[in-house]
mmCIF file of C-alpha atoms in Angstrom:
data_model
loop_
_atom_site.group_PDB
_atom_site.id
_atom_site.type_symbol
_atom_site.label_atom_id
_atom_site.label_comp_id
_atom_site.label_asym_id
_atom_site.label_seq_id
_atom_site.Cartn_x
_atom_site.Cartn_y
_atom_site.Cartn_z
ATOM 1 C CA MET A 1 158.322 238.679 182.371
ATOM 2 C CA LEU A 2 160.647 239.731 185.172
ATOM 3 C CA PRO A 3 159.799 238.918 188.818
ATOM 4 C CA THR A 4 159.063 242.606 189.487
ATOM 5 C CA LYS A 5 156.574 242.620 186.620
ATOM 6 C CA GLN A 6 154.984 239.440 187.964
ATOM 7 C CA PHE A 7 154.474 241.110 191.341
ATOM 8 C CA GLU A 8 153.049 244.254 189.775
ATOM 9 C CA LEU A 9 150.609 242.090 187.809
ATOM 10 C CA ARG A 10 149.473 240.401 191.031
ATOM 11 C CA ARG A 11 149.004 243.807 192.663
ATOM 12 C CA LYS A 12 146.966 245.060 189.703
ATOM 13 C CA VAL A 13 144.640 242.034 189.853
ATOM 14 C CA ALA A 14 144.355 242.436 193.642
ATOM 15 C CA MET A 15 143.298 246.068 193.256
ATOM 16 C CA LEU A 16 140.501 244.908 190.948
ATOM 17 C CA ASN A 17 139.431 242.108 193.307
ATOM 18 C CA MET A 18 139.326 244.368 196.357
ATOM 19 C CA SER A 19 137.710 247.338 194.636
ATOM 20 C CA PRO A 20 134.274 248.645 195.703
ATOM 21 C CA GLU A 21 132.959 247.373 192.368
ATOM 22 C CA LYS A 22 133.227 243.833 193.757
ATOM 23 C CA ASP A 23 131.200 244.705 196.859
ATOM 24 C CA VAL A 24 127.586 243.661 197.321
ATOM 25 C CA ALA A 25 124.822 245.718 198.908
ATOM 26 C CA ARG A 26 125.589 246.457 202.543
ATOM 27 C CA THR A 27 123.666 244.213 204.864
ATOM 28 C CA GLU A 28 123.449 243.427 208.509
ATOM 29 C CA ARG A 29 126.155 241.298 210.066
ATOM 30 C CA ALA A 30 126.701 237.919 208.411
ATOM 31 C CA GLU A 31 124.705 235.142 210.029
ATOM 32 C CA ARG A 32 126.409 232.267 208.242
ATOM 33 C CA ARG A 33 130.092 232.039 207.374
ATOM 34 C CA TYR A 34 131.976 229.383 205.463
ATOM 35 C CA MET A 35 135.629 228.752 204.691
ATOM 36 C CA ILE A 36 137.033 227.105 201.562
ATOM 37 C CA CYS A 37 140.104 225.279 202.859
ATOM 38 C CA SER A 38 142.433 225.363 199.901
ATOM 39 C CA THR A 39 145.883 224.320 198.798
ATOM 40 C CA PRO A 40 147.789 225.853 195.869
ATOM 41 C CA ARG A 41 146.198 225.017 192.501
ATOM 42 C CA SER A 42 143.496 222.849 194.049
ATOM 43 C CA GLY A 43 140.621 224.291 192.004
ATOM 44 C CA SER A 44 139.483 226.586 194.800
ATOM 45 C CA THR A 45 139.267 229.589 192.471
ATOM 46 C CA LEU A 46 136.837 227.710 190.223
ATOM 47 C CA LEU A 47 134.722 226.671 193.213
ATOM 48 C CA ALA A 48 134.742 230.183 194.678
ATOM 49 C CA ASP A 49 133.833 231.688 191.320
ATOM 50 C CA LEU A 50 130.874 229.335 190.930
ATOM 51 C CA LEU A 51 129.666 230.051 194.460
ATOM 52 C CA GLN A 52 129.934 233.787 193.937
ATOM 53 C CA GLY A 53 128.033 233.458 190.657
ATOM 54 C CA THR A 54 124.978 232.067 192.449
ATOM 55 C CA GLY A 55 124.505 235.375 194.254
ATOM 56 C CA LEU A 56 123.736 233.363 197.395
ATOM 57 C CA ALA A 57 127.149 232.640 198.884
ATOM 58 C CA GLY A 58 128.937 235.908 199.496
ATOM 59 C CA VAL A 59 132.029 236.890 197.540
ATOM 60 C CA PRO A 60 134.537 234.164 198.493
ATOM 61 C CA MET A 61 138.024 235.327 197.637
ATOM 62 C CA GLU A 62 141.518 234.737 199.000
ATOM 63 C CA TYR A 63 141.271 237.615 201.448
ATOM 64 C CA PHE A 64 144.386 236.632 203.404
ATOM 65 C CA ASN A 65 146.579 236.742 200.313
ATOM 66 C CA ASP A 66 149.187 239.409 201.049
ATOM 67 C CA VAL A 67 148.485 241.434 197.898
ATOM 68 C CA ASN A 68 144.738 241.466 198.624
ATOM 69 C CA MET A 69 145.340 242.756 202.151
ATOM 70 C CA GLU A 70 147.633 245.436 200.748
ATOM 71 C CA ALA A 71 145.035 246.369 198.111
ATOM 72 C CA HIS A 72 142.382 246.704 200.812
ATOM 73 C CA CYS A 73 144.551 249.209 202.679
ATOM 74 C CA ARG A 74 145.171 251.199 199.504
ATOM 75 C CA HIS A 75 141.480 251.321 198.582
ATOM 76 C CA ARG A 76 140.424 252.313 202.103
ATOM 77 C CA GLY A 77 143.258 254.774 202.650
ATOM 78 C CA VAL A 78 144.475 252.809 205.671
ATOM 79 C CA ALA A 79 148.128 253.306 206.579
ATOM 80 C CA GLN A 80 148.452 250.235 208.797
ATOM 81 C CA PHE A 81 146.747 246.872 208.421
ATOM 82 C CA GLU A 82 144.676 245.709 211.390
ATOM 83 C CA ILE A 83 143.196 242.227 211.153
ATOM 84 C CA HIS A 84 139.984 242.725 213.129
ATOM 85 C CA ARG A 85 139.096 245.993 211.370
ATOM 86 C CA TYR A 86 139.780 244.270 208.046
ATOM 87 C CA LEU A 87 137.490 241.344 208.854
ATOM 88 C CA ALA A 88 134.705 243.664 210.018
ATOM 89 C CA ASP A 89 134.976 245.666 206.795
ATOM 90 C CA LEU A 90 134.834 242.516 204.665
ATOM 91 C CA ASP A 91 131.838 241.326 206.661
ATOM 92 C CA ALA A 92 129.989 244.534 205.834
ATOM 93 C CA ARG A 93 130.979 244.762 202.170
ATOM 94 C CA ARG A 94 131.135 241.151 200.958
ATOM 95 C CA THR A 95 128.071 239.563 202.619
ATOM 96 C CA THR A 96 125.187 238.760 200.277
ATOM 97 C CA PRO A 97 121.627 239.871 201.176
ATOM 98 C CA ASN A 98 120.854 236.414 202.572
ATOM 99 C CA HIS A 99 123.500 237.120 205.256
ATOM 100 C CA VAL A 100 126.128 234.659 203.937
ATOM 101 C CA PHE A 101 129.847 235.427 203.942
ATOM 102 C CA GLY A 102 132.552 233.199 202.499
ATOM 103 C CA MET A 103 136.272 233.214 201.925
ATOM 104 C CA LYS A 104 139.005 230.839 200.834
ATOM 105 C CA ALA A 105 142.443 230.464 202.333
ATOM 106 C CA HIS A 106 145.538 228.338 202.625
ATOM 107 C CA TYR A 107 146.124 227.578 206.292
ATOM 108 C CA GLY A 108 149.510 229.305 206.258
ATOM 109 C CA GLN A 109 147.870 232.516 205.053
ATOM 110 C CA ILE A 110 145.658 232.547 208.142
ATOM 111 C CA LEU A 111 148.668 232.046 210.413
ATOM 112 C CA HIS A 112 150.446 234.921 208.660
ATOM 113 C CA ALA A 113 147.432 237.244 208.878
ATOM 114 C CA PHE A 114 147.135 236.668 212.643
ATOM 115 C CA LYS A 115 150.869 236.885 213.300
ATOM 116 C CA GLY A 116 151.430 238.949 216.422
ATOM 117 C CA SER A 117 147.843 238.462 217.646
ATOM 118 C CA LYS A 118 146.974 237.009 221.029
ATOM 119 C CA ALA A 119 147.438 233.288 221.604
ATOM 120 C CA GLY A 120 144.451 231.310 220.393
ATOM 121 C CA SER A 121 143.374 233.977 217.874
ATOM 122 C CA VAL A 122 143.504 231.586 214.925
ATOM 123 C CA ASP A 123 141.358 228.984 216.694
ATOM 124 C CA ARG A 124 138.838 231.639 217.753
ATOM 125 C CA PHE A 125 138.705 232.926 214.192
ATOM 126 C CA LEU A 126 138.077 229.462 212.767
ATOM 127 C CA ARG A 127 135.403 228.729 215.378
ATOM 128 C CA SER A 128 133.511 231.814 214.158
ATOM 129 C CA TYR A 129 132.869 229.966 210.887
ATOM 130 C CA ASP A 130 129.913 227.634 210.489
ATOM 131 C CA SER A 131 131.004 225.485 207.542
ATOM 132 C CA PHE A 132 134.283 224.300 206.084
ATOM 133 C CA ILE A 133 134.732 223.128 202.512
ATOM 134 C CA VAL A 134 137.945 221.248 201.784
ATOM 135 C CA ILE A 135 138.865 221.113 198.109
ATOM 136 C CA GLU A 136 141.561 218.740 196.908
ATOM 137 C CA ARG A 137 142.814 217.108 193.738
ATOM 138 C CA ARG A 138 143.331 213.424 193.079
ATOM 139 C CA ASP A 139 146.069 214.187 190.573
ATOM 140 C CA LYS A 140 148.701 215.536 192.959
ATOM 141 C CA LEU A 141 151.437 215.548 190.331
ATOM 142 C CA GLY A 142 149.246 217.560 187.965
ATOM 143 C CA GLN A 143 148.557 219.969 190.827
ATOM 144 C CA ALA A 144 152.261 220.276 191.635
ATOM 145 C CA VAL A 145 153.159 220.940 187.997
ATOM 146 C CA SER A 146 150.446 223.599 187.811
ATOM 147 C CA TYR A 147 151.785 225.223 190.986
ATOM 148 C CA PHE A 148 155.371 225.073 189.712
ATOM 149 C CA ARG A 149 154.303 226.707 186.472
ATOM 150 C CA ALA A 150 152.347 229.476 188.216
ATOM 151 C CA LEU A 151 155.294 230.247 190.496
ATOM 152 C CA ARG A 152 157.641 230.536 187.516
ATOM 153 C CA THR A 153 155.356 232.581 185.263
ATOM 154 C CA GLY A 154 153.244 234.589 187.715
ATOM 155 C CA ARG A 155 150.121 233.521 185.831
ATOM 156 C CA TRP A 156 147.767 232.050 188.407
ATOM 157 C CA THR A 157 144.532 232.308 186.405
ATOM 158 C CA SER A 158 143.423 233.307 182.930
ATOM 159 C CA GLN A 159 142.808 236.737 184.480
ATOM 160 C CA HIS A 160 146.552 237.104 185.033
ATOM 161 C CA ALA A 161 147.348 235.730 181.590
ATOM 162 C CA ALA A 162 144.992 238.201 179.915
ATOM 163 C CA MET A 163 146.745 241.127 181.613
ATOM 164 C CA ALA A 164 150.277 239.818 181.041
ATOM 165 C CA ASP A 165 152.669 240.594 178.240
ATOM 166 C CA GLU A 166 152.076 238.514 175.147
ATOM 167 C CA GLN A 167 155.623 237.170 175.262
ATOM 168 C CA GLU A 168 155.472 233.614 176.620
ATOM 169 C CA ILE A 169 157.823 232.783 179.445
ATOM 170 C CA LYS A 170 159.963 229.834 178.493
ATOM 171 C CA LEU A 171 159.578 227.031 181.016
ATOM 172 C CA THR A 172 162.260 224.426 181.423
ATOM 173 C CA PHE A 173 161.929 221.170 183.307
ATOM 174 C CA ASP A 174 163.091 221.408 186.921
ATOM 175 C CA ALA A 175 162.654 218.268 189.019
ATOM 176 C CA THR A 176 163.654 220.063 192.211
ATOM 177 C CA GLY A 177 161.144 222.839 191.584
ATOM 178 C CA ILE A 178 158.285 220.401 190.959
ATOM 179 C CA THR A 179 159.233 218.333 194.016
ATOM 180 C CA SER A 180 159.243 221.501 196.122
ATOM 181 C CA ALA A 181 155.802 222.445 194.787
ATOM 182 C CA LEU A 182 154.472 218.968 195.600
ATOM 183 C CA HIS A 183 155.855 219.176 199.133
ATOM 184 C CA ALA A 184 154.224 222.588 199.668
ATOM 185 C CA ILE A 185 150.858 221.242 198.533
ATOM 186 C CA LEU A 186 151.013 218.173 200.768
ATOM 187 C CA SER A 187 152.183 220.259 203.731
ATOM 188 C CA THR A 188 149.321 222.730 203.325
ATOM 189 C CA GLU A 189 146.820 219.896 202.988
ATOM 190 C CA ALA A 190 148.182 218.275 206.167
ATOM 191 C CA ALA A 191 148.074 221.589 208.052
ATOM 192 C CA TRP A 192 144.389 222.052 207.257
ATOM 193 C CA LYS A 193 143.574 218.474 208.267
ATOM 194 C CA GLU A 194 145.376 218.861 211.589
ATOM 195 C CA ALA A 195 143.746 222.220 212.347
ATOM 196 C CA LEU A 196 140.239 220.983 211.601
ATOM 197 C CA TRP A 197 140.805 217.745 213.526
ATOM 198 C CA LYS A 198 142.020 219.713 216.553
ATOM 199 C CA LEU A 199 138.833 221.798 216.528
ATOM 200 C CA GLY A 200 136.601 218.753 216.024
ATOM 201 C CA ILE A 201 135.397 219.997 212.644
ATOM 202 C CA ARG A 202 134.208 217.590 209.955
ATOM 203 C CA PRO A 203 134.446 219.452 206.650
ATOM 204 C CA HIS A 204 132.553 218.891 203.437
ATOM 205 C CA VAL A 205 135.095 217.551 200.924
ATOM 206 C CA VAL A 206 135.087 218.495 197.243
ATOM 207 C CA VAL A 207 137.350 216.781 194.728
ATOM 208 C CA TYR A 208 138.364 219.079 191.898
ATOM 209 C CA GLU A 209 138.065 216.402 189.215
ATOM 210 C CA ASP A 210 134.449 215.768 190.295
ATOM 211 C CA LEU A 211 133.674 219.489 190.278
ATOM 212 C CA ALA A 212 135.132 219.927 186.797
ATOM 213 C CA ALA A 213 133.100 216.996 185.448
ATOM 214 C CA ASN A 214 129.780 217.690 187.236
ATOM 215 C CA GLN A 215 129.631 221.295 188.319
ATOM 216 C CA GLY A 216 125.892 221.424 189.029
ATOM 217 C CA PRO A 217 125.550 218.491 191.454
ATOM 218 C CA VAL A 218 128.822 219.258 193.233
ATOM 219 C CA LEU A 219 127.885 222.930 193.635
ATOM 220 C CA GLU A 220 124.482 221.995 195.045
ATOM 221 C CA GLY A 221 126.209 219.726 197.550
ATOM 222 C CA VAL A 222 128.432 222.596 198.658
ATOM 223 C CA LEU A 223 125.459 224.955 199.028
ATOM 224 C CA SER A 224 123.698 222.364 201.176
ATOM 225 C CA ALA A 225 126.813 221.955 203.323
ATOM 226 C CA ILE A 226 126.908 225.712 203.853
ATOM 227 C CA GLY A 227 123.241 225.673 204.825
ATOM 228 C CA ILE A 228 121.901 227.508 201.792
ATOM 229 C CA THR A 229 118.537 226.026 200.860
ATOM 230 C CA GLU A 230 117.592 228.419 198.063
ATOM 231 C CA ARG A 231 117.919 226.995 194.590
ATOM 232 C CA ASN A 232 116.623 229.962 192.602
ATOM 233 C CA PHE A 233 119.754 230.346 190.496
ATOM 234 C CA THR A 234 121.084 229.233 187.155
ATOM 235 C CA LEU A 235 124.425 227.467 187.202
ATOM 236 C CA PRO A 236 126.789 230.357 186.575
ATOM 237 C CA ALA A 237 129.423 230.217 183.885
ATOM 238 C CA PRO A 238 132.842 230.533 185.559
ATOM 239 C CA ARG A 239 134.465 233.916 185.032
ATOM 240 C CA ILE A 240 137.820 232.171 184.803
ATOM 241 C CA GLU A 241 139.042 229.937 182.021
ATOM 242 C CA ARG A 242 141.164 226.823 182.245
ATOM 243 C CA GLN A 243 144.612 227.442 180.858
ATOM 244 C CA ARG A 244 144.730 224.781 178.178
ATOM 245 C CA ASP A 245 147.937 223.676 176.465
ATOM 246 C CA THR A 246 150.305 220.712 176.542
ATOM 247 C CA ILE A 247 152.948 222.291 178.784
ATOM 248 C CA ASN A 248 151.652 220.820 182.059
ATOM 249 C CA ALA A 249 151.283 217.341 180.578
ATOM 250 C CA ASP A 250 154.797 217.524 179.106
ATOM 251 C CA LEU A 251 156.275 218.603 182.448
ATOM 252 C CA ALA A 252 154.406 215.836 184.312
ATOM 253 C CA LYS A 253 155.685 213.218 181.848
ATOM 254 C CA ALA A 254 159.228 214.537 182.190
ATOM 255 C CA TYR A 255 158.945 214.269 185.982
ATOM 256 C CA ILE A 256 157.710 210.665 185.824
ATOM 257 C CA ASP A 257 160.562 209.818 183.433
ATOM 258 C CA PHE A 258 163.008 211.491 185.824
ATOM 259 C CA LEU A 259 161.750 209.389 188.745
ATOM 260 C CA SER A 260 161.913 206.204 186.663
ATOM 261 C CA GLN A 261 165.500 206.925 185.689
ATOM 262 C CA ALA A 262 166.419 207.748 189.296
ATOM 263 C CA ARG A 263 165.005 204.409 190.500
ATOM 264 C CA ALA A 264 166.886 202.534 187.791
ATOM 265 C CA ARG A 265 170.265 203.843 188.952
#
């Protein structure tokens, strides 16, 4: 799959995610907002999908992803993106009837979305949220390999894979690429920690490995952190599937071997 095809695939998925079909019934202004503070390949899509499936926690998506912002403009017939109009529209269309709105974002995406806005706009935006959920992975190398693979193939979820060409993209080991992915993850994680510390915010922390092993209890903990007391839901089945094969494990092993050989020199 060529890079142009990868981008077109991302745009196609974004058009589906931002379509009116994903909206919920229009409600009054959201009374409770939460942010999933994510890093690349941290498991935030799984968490967001589970939260959305409860019907109690808004429609938390990566709304500051560039292709989602572009898709919003195309759906709404807007020629020029305007951040405050965009947020107001999301508030009206993606808030569940219990007045809860959620989204997930990498910190850099927020900075990019507010680029050119008045000084302090990012801090004011973050202060408008009531709860912050940090999701992280213990296995940082596994996360970096997953990120490296997604960057090379353009397949970020099983949703992308299902819409992609059947021809498998051949991945070759690239120590520099995996190191770069690891650095990006750690930098994004540090940026979130610094931003939340500066605002005096103590987030609720979710570890991906715990979520994958015990979805029910971890999800209930997140709902409590958001301030959602209702429990009249059945644990939803994720609408995404884990991409299972041996490629990630093989790449991780090759990276560890590479580091061992480098130390031995």
